[in-house]
């Protein structure tokens, strides 16, 4: 049993180490949106990643989100003709790990900035 836990820990560490800046930003922006009780969807995510200079295509934004979903770091829910993104408890732990590692810096979300206006 101890060996299984060790393998799980190793796998999680490898998964966390492979997360890129786009993954970090999506997890961060999802958390900020949930704190403000606003929905965050794939279109908002794409606009934010484009504004941050991470991608120019929606396909790349979707692949970032799908990766986070496959790792159980986010949930994607169809709500009112939108695919909204929600951080999971596993995603919150992953985000905490990334914040502590100081690998990436938070960039502003165009979506959240527009809500302030």
PDB file of C-alpha atoms in Angstrom, residues 36 108-117:
ATOM      1  CA  UNK A  36     -16.726  37.140  -7.094  1.00  0.00           C
ATOM      2  CA  UNK A 108      -4.947  40.303 -15.101  1.00  0.00           C
ATOM      3  CA  UNK A 109      -8.122  38.837 -16.538  1.00  0.00           C
ATOM      4  CA  UNK A 110      -9.702  41.013 -19.234  1.00  0.00           C
ATOM      5  CA  UNK A 111     -13.036  39.493 -18.301  1.00  0.00           C
ATOM      6  CA  UNK A 112     -12.747  40.503 -14.638  1.00  0.00           C
ATOM      7  CA  UNK A 113     -11.414  43.947 -15.589  1.00  0.00           C
ATOM      8  CA  UNK A 114     -14.441  44.492 -17.853  1.00  0.00           C
ATOM      9  CA  UNK A 115     -16.759  43.566 -14.965  1.00  0.00           C
ATOM     10  CA  UNK A 116     -15.284  46.399 -12.891  1.00  0.00           C
ATOM     11  CA  UNK A 117     -16.266  48.966 -15.526  1.00  0.00           C
TER      12      UNK A 117
END
